[in-house]
Coordinates of C-alpha atoms and ligand atoms in Angstrom, one line a residue:
X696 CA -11.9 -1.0 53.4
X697 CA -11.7 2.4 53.4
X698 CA -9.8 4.4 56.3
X699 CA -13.6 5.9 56.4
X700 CA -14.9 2.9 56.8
X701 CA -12.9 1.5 59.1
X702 CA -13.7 4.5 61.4
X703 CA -17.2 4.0 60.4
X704 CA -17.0 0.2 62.0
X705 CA -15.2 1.6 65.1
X706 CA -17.5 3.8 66.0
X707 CA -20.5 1.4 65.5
X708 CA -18.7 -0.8 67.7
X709 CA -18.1 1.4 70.6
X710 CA -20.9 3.8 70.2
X711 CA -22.7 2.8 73.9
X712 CA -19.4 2.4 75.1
X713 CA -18.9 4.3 78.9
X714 CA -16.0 7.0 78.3
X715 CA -15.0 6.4 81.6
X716 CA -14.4 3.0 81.4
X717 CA -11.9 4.0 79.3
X718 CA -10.1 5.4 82.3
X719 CA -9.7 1.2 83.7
X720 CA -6.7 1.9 81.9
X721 CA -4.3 3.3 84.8
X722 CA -2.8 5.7 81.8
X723 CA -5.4 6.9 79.4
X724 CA -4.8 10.7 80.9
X725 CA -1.4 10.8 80.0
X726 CA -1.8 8.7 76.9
X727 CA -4.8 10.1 75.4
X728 CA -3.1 14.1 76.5
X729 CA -0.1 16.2 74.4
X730 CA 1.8 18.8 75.1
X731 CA 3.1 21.5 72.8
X732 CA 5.0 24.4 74.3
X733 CA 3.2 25.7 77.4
X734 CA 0.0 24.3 76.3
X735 CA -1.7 20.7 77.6
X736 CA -4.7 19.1 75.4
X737 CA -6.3 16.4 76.9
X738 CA -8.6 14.4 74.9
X739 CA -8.8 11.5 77.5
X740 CA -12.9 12.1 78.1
X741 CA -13.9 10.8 74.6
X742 CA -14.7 7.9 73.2
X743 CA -11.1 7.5 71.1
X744 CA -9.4 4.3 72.6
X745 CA -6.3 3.3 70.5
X746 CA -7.3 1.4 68.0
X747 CA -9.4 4.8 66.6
X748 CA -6.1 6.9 67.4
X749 CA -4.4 5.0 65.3
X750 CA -7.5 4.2 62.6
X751 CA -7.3 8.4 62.8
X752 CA -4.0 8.4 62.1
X753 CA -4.1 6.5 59.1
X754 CA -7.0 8.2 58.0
X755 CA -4.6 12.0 58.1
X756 CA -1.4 9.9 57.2
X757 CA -3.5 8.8 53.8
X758 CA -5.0 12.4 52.6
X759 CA -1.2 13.3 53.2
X760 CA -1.2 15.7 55.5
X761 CA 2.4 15.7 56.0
X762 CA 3.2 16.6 52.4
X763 CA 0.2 19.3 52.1
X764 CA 1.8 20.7 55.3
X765 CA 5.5 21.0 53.9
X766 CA 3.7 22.5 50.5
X767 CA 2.1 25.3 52.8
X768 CA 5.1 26.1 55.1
X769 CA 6.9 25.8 51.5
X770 CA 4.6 28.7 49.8
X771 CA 3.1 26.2 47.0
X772 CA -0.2 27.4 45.6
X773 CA -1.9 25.5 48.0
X774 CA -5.2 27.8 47.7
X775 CA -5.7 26.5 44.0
X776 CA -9.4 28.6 42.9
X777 CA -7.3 31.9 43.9
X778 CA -4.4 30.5 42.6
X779 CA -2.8 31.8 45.6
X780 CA 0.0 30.3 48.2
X781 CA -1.1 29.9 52.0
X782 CA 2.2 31.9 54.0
X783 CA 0.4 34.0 56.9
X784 CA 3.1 31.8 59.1
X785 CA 5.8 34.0 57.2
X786 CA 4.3 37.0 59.0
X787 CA 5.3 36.0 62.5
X788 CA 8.6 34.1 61.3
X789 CA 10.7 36.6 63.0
X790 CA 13.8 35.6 62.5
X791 CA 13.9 35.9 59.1
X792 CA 14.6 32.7 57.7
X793 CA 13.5 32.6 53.9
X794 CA 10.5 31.6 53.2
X795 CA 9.2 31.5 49.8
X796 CA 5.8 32.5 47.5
X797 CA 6.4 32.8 43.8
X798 CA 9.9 32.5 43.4
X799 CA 10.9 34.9 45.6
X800 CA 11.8 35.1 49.5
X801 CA 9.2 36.8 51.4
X802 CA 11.1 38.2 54.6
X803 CA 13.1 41.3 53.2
X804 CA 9.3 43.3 52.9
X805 CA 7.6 41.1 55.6
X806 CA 9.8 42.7 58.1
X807 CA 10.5 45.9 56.7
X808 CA 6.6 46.3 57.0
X809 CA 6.6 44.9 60.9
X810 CA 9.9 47.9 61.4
X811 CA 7.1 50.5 59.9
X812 CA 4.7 49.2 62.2
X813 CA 6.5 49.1 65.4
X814 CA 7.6 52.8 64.4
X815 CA 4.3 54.1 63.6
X816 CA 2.7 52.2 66.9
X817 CA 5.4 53.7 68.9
X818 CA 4.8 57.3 67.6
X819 CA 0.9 57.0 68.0
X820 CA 1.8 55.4 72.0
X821 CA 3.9 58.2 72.5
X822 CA 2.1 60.9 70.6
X823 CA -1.3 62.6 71.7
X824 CA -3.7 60.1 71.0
X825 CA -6.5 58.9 73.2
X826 CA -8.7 56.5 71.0
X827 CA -7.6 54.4 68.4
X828 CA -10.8 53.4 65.8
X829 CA -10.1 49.6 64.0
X830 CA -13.0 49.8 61.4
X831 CA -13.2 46.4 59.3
X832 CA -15.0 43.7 59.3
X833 CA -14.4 39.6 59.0
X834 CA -11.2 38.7 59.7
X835 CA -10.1 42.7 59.2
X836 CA -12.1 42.8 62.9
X837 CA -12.4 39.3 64.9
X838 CA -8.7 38.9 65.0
X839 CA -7.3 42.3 66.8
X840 CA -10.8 42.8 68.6
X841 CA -10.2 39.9 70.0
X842 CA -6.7 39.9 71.0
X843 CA -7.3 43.5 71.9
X844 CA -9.4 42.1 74.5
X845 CA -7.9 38.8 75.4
X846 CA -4.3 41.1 76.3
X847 CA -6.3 43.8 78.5
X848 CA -4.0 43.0 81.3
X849 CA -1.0 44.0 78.7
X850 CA -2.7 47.0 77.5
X851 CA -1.0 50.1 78.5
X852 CA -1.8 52.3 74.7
X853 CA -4.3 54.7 73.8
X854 CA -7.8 53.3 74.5
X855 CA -9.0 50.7 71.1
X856 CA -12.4 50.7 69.8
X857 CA -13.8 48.4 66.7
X858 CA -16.4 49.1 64.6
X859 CA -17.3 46.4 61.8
X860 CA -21.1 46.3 60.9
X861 CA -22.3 48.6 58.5
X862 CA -25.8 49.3 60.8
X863 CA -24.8 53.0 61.6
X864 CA -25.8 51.9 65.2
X865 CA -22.1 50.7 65.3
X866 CA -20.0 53.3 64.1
X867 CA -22.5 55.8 66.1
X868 CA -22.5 54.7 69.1
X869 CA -18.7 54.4 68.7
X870 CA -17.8 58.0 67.9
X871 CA -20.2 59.1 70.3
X872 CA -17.9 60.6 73.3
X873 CA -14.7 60.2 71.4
X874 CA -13.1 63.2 71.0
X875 CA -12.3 63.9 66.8
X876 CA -9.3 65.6 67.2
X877 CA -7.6 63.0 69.2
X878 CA -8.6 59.9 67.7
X879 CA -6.5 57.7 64.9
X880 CA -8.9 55.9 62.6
X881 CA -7.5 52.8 61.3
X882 CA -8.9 51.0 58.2
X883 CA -8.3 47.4 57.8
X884 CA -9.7 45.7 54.7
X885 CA -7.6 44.0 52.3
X886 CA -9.5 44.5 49.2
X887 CA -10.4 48.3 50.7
X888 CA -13.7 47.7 48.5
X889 CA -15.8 45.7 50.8
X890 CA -19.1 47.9 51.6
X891 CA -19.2 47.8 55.3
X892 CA -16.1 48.9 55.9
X893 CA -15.7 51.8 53.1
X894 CA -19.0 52.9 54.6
X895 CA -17.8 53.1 57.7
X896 CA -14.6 55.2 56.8
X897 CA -16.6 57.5 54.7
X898 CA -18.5 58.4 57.8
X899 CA -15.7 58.3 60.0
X900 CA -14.0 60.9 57.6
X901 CA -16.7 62.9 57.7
X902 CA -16.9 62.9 61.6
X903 CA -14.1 64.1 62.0
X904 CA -13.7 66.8 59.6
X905 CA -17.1 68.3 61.3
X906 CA -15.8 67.5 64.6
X907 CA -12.3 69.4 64.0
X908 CA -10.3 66.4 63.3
X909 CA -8.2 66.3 60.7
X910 CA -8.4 63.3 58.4
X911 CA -4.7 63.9 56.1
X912 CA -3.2 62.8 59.3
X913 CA -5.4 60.9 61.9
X914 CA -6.0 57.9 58.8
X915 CA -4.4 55.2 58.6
X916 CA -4.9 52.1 56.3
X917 CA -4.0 48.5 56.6
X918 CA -4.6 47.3 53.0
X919 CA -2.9 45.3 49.7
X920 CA -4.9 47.7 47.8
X921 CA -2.5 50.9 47.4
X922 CA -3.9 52.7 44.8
X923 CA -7.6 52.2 46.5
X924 CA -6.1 53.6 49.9
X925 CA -4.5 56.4 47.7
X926 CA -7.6 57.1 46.0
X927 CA -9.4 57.1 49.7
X928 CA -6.7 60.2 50.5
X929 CA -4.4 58.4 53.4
X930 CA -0.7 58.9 53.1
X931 CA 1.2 56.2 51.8
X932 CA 3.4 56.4 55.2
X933 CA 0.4 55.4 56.8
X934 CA -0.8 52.6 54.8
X935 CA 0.5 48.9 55.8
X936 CA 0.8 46.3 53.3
X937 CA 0.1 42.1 52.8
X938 CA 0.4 40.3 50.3
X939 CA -2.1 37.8 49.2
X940 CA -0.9 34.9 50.2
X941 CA -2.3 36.3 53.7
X942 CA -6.1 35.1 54.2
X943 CA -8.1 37.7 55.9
X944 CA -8.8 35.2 58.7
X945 CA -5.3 34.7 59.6
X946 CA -4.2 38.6 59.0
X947 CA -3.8 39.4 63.0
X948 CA -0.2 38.8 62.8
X949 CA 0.3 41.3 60.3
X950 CA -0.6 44.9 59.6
X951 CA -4.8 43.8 60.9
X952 CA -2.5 43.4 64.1
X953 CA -1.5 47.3 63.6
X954 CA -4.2 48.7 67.0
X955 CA -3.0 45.4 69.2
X956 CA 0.3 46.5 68.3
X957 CA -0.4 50.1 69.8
X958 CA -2.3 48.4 72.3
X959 CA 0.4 46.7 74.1
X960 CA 3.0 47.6 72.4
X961 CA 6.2 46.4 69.9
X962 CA 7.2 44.0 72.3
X963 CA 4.3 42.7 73.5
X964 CA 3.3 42.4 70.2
X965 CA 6.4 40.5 69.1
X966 CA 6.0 38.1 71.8
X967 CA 2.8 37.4 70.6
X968 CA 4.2 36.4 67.4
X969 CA 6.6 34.2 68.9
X970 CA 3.8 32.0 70.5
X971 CA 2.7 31.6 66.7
X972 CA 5.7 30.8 65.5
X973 CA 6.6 28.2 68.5
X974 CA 3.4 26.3 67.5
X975 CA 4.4 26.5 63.4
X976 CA 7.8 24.9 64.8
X977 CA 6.0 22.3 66.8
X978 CA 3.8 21.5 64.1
X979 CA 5.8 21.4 61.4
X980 CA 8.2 19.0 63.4
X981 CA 6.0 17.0 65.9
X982 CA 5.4 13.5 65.1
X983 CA 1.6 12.8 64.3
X984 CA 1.0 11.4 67.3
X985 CA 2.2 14.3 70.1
X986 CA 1.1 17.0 67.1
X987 CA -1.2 18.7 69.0
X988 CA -2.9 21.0 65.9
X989 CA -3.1 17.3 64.3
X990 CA -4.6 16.0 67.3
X991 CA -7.3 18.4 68.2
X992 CA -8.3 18.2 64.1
X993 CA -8.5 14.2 64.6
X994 CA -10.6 14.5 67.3
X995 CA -12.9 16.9 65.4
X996 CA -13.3 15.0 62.8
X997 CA -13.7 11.7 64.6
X998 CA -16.8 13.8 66.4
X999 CA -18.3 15.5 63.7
X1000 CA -18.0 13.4 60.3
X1001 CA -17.3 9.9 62.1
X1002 CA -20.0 10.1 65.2
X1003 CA -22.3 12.4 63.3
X1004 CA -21.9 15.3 65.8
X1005 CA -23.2 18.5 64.0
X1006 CA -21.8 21.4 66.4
X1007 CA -18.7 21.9 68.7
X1008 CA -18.5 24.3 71.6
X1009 CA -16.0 26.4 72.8
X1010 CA -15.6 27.1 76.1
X1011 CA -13.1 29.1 77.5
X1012 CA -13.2 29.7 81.2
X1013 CA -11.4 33.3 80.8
X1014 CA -13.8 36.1 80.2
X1015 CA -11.0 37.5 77.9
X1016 CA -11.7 35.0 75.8
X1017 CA -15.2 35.7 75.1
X1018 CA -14.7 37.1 71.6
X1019 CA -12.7 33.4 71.0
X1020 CA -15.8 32.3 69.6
X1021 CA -16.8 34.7 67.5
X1022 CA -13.3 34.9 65.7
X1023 CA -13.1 30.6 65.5
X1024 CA -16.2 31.0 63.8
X1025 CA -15.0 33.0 61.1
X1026 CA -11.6 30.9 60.8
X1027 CA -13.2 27.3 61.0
X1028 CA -16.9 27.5 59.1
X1029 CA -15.3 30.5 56.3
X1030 CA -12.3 28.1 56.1
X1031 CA -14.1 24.3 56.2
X1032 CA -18.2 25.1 55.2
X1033 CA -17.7 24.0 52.0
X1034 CA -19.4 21.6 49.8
X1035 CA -16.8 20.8 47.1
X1036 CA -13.9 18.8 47.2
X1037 CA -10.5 20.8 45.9
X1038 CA -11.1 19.1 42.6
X1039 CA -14.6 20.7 42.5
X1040 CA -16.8 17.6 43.1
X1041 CA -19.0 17.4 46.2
X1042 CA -18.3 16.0 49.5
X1043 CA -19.6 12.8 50.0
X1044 CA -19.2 13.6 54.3
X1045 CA -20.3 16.7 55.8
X1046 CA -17.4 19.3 56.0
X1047 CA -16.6 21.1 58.8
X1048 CA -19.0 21.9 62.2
X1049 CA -20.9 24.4 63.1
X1050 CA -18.9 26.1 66.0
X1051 CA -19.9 28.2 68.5
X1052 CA -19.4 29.2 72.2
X1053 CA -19.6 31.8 74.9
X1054 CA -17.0 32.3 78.2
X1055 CA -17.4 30.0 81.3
X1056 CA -19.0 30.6 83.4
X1057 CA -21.6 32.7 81.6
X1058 CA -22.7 30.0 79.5
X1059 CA -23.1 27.3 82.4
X1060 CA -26.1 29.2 83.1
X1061 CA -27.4 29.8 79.9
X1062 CA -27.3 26.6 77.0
X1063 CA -25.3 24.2 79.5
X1064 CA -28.7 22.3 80.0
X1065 CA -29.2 21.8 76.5
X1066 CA -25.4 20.5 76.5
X1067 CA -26.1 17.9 80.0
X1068 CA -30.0 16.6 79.3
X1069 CA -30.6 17.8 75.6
X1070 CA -31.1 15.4 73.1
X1071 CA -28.2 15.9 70.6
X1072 CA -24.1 15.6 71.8
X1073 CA -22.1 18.5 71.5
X1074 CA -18.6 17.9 72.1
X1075 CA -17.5 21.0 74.4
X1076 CA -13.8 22.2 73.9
X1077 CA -13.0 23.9 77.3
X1078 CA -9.7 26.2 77.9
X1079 CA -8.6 27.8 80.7
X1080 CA -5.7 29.1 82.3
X1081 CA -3.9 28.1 85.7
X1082 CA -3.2 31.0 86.8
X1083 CA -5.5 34.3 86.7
X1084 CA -4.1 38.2 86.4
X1085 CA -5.8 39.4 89.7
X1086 CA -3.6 37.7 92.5
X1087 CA -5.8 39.4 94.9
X1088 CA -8.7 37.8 93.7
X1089 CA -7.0 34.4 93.3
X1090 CA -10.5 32.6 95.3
X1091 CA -12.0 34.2 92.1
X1092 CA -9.8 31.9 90.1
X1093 CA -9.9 28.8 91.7
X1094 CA -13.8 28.9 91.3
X1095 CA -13.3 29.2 87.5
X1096 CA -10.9 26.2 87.4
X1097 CA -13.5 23.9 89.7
X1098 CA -16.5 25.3 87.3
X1099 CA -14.3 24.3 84.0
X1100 CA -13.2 20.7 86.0
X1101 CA -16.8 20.2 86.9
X1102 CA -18.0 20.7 83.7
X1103 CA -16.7 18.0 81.5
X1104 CA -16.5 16.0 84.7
X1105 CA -20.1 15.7 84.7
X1106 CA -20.5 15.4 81.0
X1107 CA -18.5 12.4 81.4
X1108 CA -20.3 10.6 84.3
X1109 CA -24.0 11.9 84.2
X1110 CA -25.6 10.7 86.7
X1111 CA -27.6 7.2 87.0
X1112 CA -31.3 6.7 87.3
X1113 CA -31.0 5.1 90.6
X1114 CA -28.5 8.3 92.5
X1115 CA -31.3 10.4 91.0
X1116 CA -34.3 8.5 93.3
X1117 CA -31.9 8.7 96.1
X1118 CA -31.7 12.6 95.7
X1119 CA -35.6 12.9 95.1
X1120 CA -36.3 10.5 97.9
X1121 CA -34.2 12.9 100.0
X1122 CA -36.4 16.0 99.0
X1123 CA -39.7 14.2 100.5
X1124 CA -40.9 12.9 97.1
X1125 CA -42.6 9.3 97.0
X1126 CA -44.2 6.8 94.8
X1127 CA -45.0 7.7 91.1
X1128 CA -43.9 11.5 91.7
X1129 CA -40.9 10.4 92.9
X1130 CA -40.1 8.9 90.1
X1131 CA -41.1 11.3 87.4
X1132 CA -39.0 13.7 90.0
X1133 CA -35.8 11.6 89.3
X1134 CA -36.3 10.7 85.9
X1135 CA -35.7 14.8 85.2
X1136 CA -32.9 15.0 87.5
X1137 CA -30.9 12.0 85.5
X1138 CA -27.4 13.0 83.5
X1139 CA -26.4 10.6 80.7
X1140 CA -23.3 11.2 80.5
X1141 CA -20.6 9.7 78.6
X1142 CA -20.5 13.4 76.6
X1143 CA -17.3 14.1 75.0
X1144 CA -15.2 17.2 75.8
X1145 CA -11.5 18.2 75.6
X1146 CA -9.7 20.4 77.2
X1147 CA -6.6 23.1 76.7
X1148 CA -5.1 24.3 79.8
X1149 CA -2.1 26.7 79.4
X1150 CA -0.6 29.1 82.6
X1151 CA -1.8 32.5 82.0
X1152 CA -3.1 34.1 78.9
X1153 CA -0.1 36.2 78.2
X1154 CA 1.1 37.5 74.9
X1155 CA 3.1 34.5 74.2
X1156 CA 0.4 31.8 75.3
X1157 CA -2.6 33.8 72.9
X1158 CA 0.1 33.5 69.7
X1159 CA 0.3 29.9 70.8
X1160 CA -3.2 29.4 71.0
X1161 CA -4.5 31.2 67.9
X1162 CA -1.8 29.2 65.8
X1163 CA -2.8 26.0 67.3
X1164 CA -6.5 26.2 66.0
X1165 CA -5.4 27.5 62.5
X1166 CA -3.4 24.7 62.2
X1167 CA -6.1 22.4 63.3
X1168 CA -8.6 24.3 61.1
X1169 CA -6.1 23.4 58.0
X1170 CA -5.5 19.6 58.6
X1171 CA -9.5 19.2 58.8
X1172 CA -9.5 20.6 56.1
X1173 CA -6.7 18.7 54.0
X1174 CA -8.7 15.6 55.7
X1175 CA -11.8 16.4 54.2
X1176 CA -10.1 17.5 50.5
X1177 CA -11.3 20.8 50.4
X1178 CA -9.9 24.4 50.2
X1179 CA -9.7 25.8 53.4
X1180 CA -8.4 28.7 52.1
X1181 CA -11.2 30.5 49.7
X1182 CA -14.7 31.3 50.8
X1183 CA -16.8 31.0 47.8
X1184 CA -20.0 31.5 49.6
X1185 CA -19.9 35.2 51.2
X1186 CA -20.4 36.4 47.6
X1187 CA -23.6 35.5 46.6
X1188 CA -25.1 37.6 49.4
X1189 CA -23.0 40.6 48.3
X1190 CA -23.7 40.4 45.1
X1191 CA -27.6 40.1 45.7
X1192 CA -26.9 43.2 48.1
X1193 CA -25.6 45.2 45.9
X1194 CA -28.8 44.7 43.1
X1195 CA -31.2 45.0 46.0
X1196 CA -29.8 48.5 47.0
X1197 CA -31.5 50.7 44.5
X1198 CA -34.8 48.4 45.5
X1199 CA -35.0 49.3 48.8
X1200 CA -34.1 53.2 47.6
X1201 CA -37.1 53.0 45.7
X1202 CA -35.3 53.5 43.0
X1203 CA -36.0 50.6 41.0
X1204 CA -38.9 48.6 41.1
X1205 CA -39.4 45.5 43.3
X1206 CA -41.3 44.0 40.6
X1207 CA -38.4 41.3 39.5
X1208 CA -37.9 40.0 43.0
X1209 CA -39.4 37.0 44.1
X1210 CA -42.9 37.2 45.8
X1211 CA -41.2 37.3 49.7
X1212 CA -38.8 39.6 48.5
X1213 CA -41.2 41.9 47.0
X1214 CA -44.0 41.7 50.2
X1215 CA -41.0 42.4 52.7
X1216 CA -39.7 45.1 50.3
X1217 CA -43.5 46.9 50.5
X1218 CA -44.0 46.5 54.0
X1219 CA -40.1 48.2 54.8
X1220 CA -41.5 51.0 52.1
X1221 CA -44.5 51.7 53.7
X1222 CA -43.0 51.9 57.4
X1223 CA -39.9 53.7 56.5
X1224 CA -39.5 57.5 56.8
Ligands
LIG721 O1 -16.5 37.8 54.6 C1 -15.7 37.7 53.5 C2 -14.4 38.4 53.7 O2 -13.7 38.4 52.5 C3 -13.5 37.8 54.8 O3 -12.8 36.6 54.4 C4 -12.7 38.9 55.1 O4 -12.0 38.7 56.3 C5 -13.7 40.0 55.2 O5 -14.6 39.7 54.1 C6 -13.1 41.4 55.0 O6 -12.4 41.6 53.8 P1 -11.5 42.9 53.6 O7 -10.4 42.8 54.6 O8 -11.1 42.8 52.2 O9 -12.4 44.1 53.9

């Protein structure tokens, strides 16, 4: 029997099971709960009992994880259709200990770059600068908008703006109000040839130069593409490098981290790096048991390829999380939607989830419903911290935490036919409308959910955090036998893009595209200006 099969039996076996009955064992929260740093998962309010933990186990044990981690920390080729080693942990390994990619040790210009970053961020703190401009899009954006706003209360540089989609809405609405001659306009992309964002830059250069700016010194680029950022006109002293062993997905700790960095500053920044690096330690050296990245990704996989659940929803209750989603997307369905294994046959299972989420307590009052009475399970992933940054408004905080607690509280227990009656009878209903009364108000319950508490979003915990789900992200993905590390699938689009251009210029005729094509082609023709 296969470890898939075995898993396959389990859950067969224990599919009706109560979650909470699990908890007749007196020390399923601490048993079925890790820590890691300053962080706590607890995974007790799902369906795993031991026997899956350990059926799990074995499952990550045999597509050996262990060694496929080593090769990664170890800079092997790990990414094997870009031929390309997986080292964005090298970026925040800051104390230099080698680590290698093709032969040679990567530190010497990994923190020579982060020295001309911490110099160039402390010149543009210090200088006259009130707006910093991040255009970039993908992981050249979701990262350091996201941590941008995740460390507002750290966030004592010039103000940060992003602009990533190439609808001029965006970049308009952006400029608007900034003033041209104060404003440093960063461009992240790796390649520096993706459309949106060298759209963007063109009409950010152009901005400025008819505003009074001047571009020769309010540019800045955060690229591997030197001679395409040469080309562009930006001074080499203001272009920062990666190499390409760093996916754009996990760039934020590198030069795509350059407006955090002037955000909150060198140190700030740095101790967000440490947070990253204190998860690499711990998952590079846990045990599979207490590894907490391993833990979260055997938990995902028992709920989306074991129990069949399609979607997983992240929930922080922290409003300066509420771009988390938004940049998880991009790092687990760019990294695990695929449908090939690394050996280029297809996945007999379906790969990774579809993920999405919004902050609590926004979202209790939007999709929650669907999540409590709807039809399908999706396992929620709450976070939240202890401790808020607004001591004054600690009442504030101590709502949050009894939402969060409430929340996967109730998905866990529902709430019986019979308490419903009671609480219809109590609103004056009787007989048959009573009962269609309470047959609405009934919770099933036993819905899965985890949760990741951690003291205070501070620089440290967010590096901590963001490493945690990479990591998770990666042993899913070594589980599954894919290639977590390539995304195949944004091309096609591009490429189609690209043809469709001249089309929609009325250029070229529609009269090769497809009949939809062509009729939504006309109808944008005939009602554009
Ligand atoms: O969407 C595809 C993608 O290649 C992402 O992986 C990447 O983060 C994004 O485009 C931006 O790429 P670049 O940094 O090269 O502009």
């Amino acid at each position: 029997m296969t470890h898939w099969n075995t898993l396959a039996a389990q859950h067969s076996a224990v599919a009706d099971r109560p979650i909470v009955s699990l908890f007749d064992d007196p020390e399923r929260a601490r048993n079925f709960s890790a820590q890691a740093g300053d962080l706590y998962f607890d995974y007790s309010k799902t369906n795993i009992d031991t026997a899956t933990r350990n059926a799990l186990l074995e499952l990550a044990r045999g597509a050996d994880v262990e060694k496929m981690r080593e090769a990664m920390f170890s800079g092997a080729r790990i990414n094997g259709t870009e031929n390309r080693a997986v080292l964005h942990t090298a970026l925040r390994n800051l104390d230099g200990s080698a680590m290698m990619a093709n032969g040679r040790d990567v530190m010497p210009s990994v923190l020579d770059t982060l020295a001309r970053m911490r110099s160039f961020a402390d010149q543009v703190r210090n200088g006259s600068f009130t707006d910093v401009v991040n255009i970039g899009i993908g992981g050249s954006d979701l990262g350091p908008a996201m941590t941008v706003r995740a460390l507002t209360p750290y966030h004592d540089g010039p103000r940060c703006h992003f602009v990533s989609n190439v609808d001029g809405a965006d970049i308009a609405d952006t400029l608007r109000g900034l003033d041209a001659k104060t404003t440093l306009v960063i461009v992240a992309s790796k390649t520096f040839t993706t459309i949106e964002t060298m759209t963007n830059a063109r009409t950010a250069r152009a901005w400025m130069i008819d505003h009074g700016g001047t571009p020769e010194t309010q540019f800045a680029a955060l690229s591997s593409a030197e001679d395409k950022t040469a080309d562009f006109g930006i001074d080499p002293a203001r272009v920062f490098g990666f190499a390409d062993w760093v996916g754009g997905r996990y760039s934020v700790w590198g030069p795509i981290g350059l407006s955090l960095m002037i955000a909150i500053g060198p140190k700030a920044f740095d101790a967000f790096l440490r947070g990253g690096q204190a998860m690499d330690m711990h998952f590079r050296a846990a045990e599979l048991h207490e590894n907490m990245p391993v833990l979260l990704a055997l938990v995902g996989i028992w709920h989306n390829q074991i129990c069949g659940y399609a979607t997983r929803a992240v929930l922080p209750y922290d409003e300066r999380l509420e771009h988390l989603p938004g940049y998880l997307q991009q790092l687990e369905m760019e990294s695990n939607g695929k449908g090939v294994l690394r050996d280029g046959t297809p996945s007999p299972r379906n790969t990774g989830p579809v993920v999405w989420g919004a902050a609590g307590t926004n979202g209790q009052h939007a999709f929650y419903q669907l999540i409590h009475q709807g039809t399908r399970v999706i396992p929620c992933e709450f976070m939240i911290a202890a401790q808020g940054h607004e001591p004054e408004l600690e009442h504030h905080h101590t709502l949050l935490i009894a939402n969060c607690l409430a929340q996967s509280q109730a998905l866990m227990q529902g709430r019986a036919l019979e308490e419903a009656r009671q609480i219809a009878s109590g609103k004056g209903f009787t007989g048959g409308e009573l009962e269609k009364q309470a047959r609405h108000r009934v919770f099933s319950g036993n819905r899965p959910s985890t949760t990741l508490l951690y003291p205070l979003l501070d620089p440290f915990t967010l590096g901590q955090i963001i490493a945690l789900y990479e990591h998770r992200v990666f042993i899913e993905g070594i589980i599954l036998h894919i290639n977590s590390f390539d995304q195949w699938g944004v091309e096609l689009g591009k490429e189609l893009a690209t043809s469709l251009q001249p089309v929609v210029e009325g250029a070229q005729s529609a009269k090769t595209q497809d009949p939809s094509t062509r009729s939504l082609i006309d109808f944008i023709h005939r009602h554009r200006n």
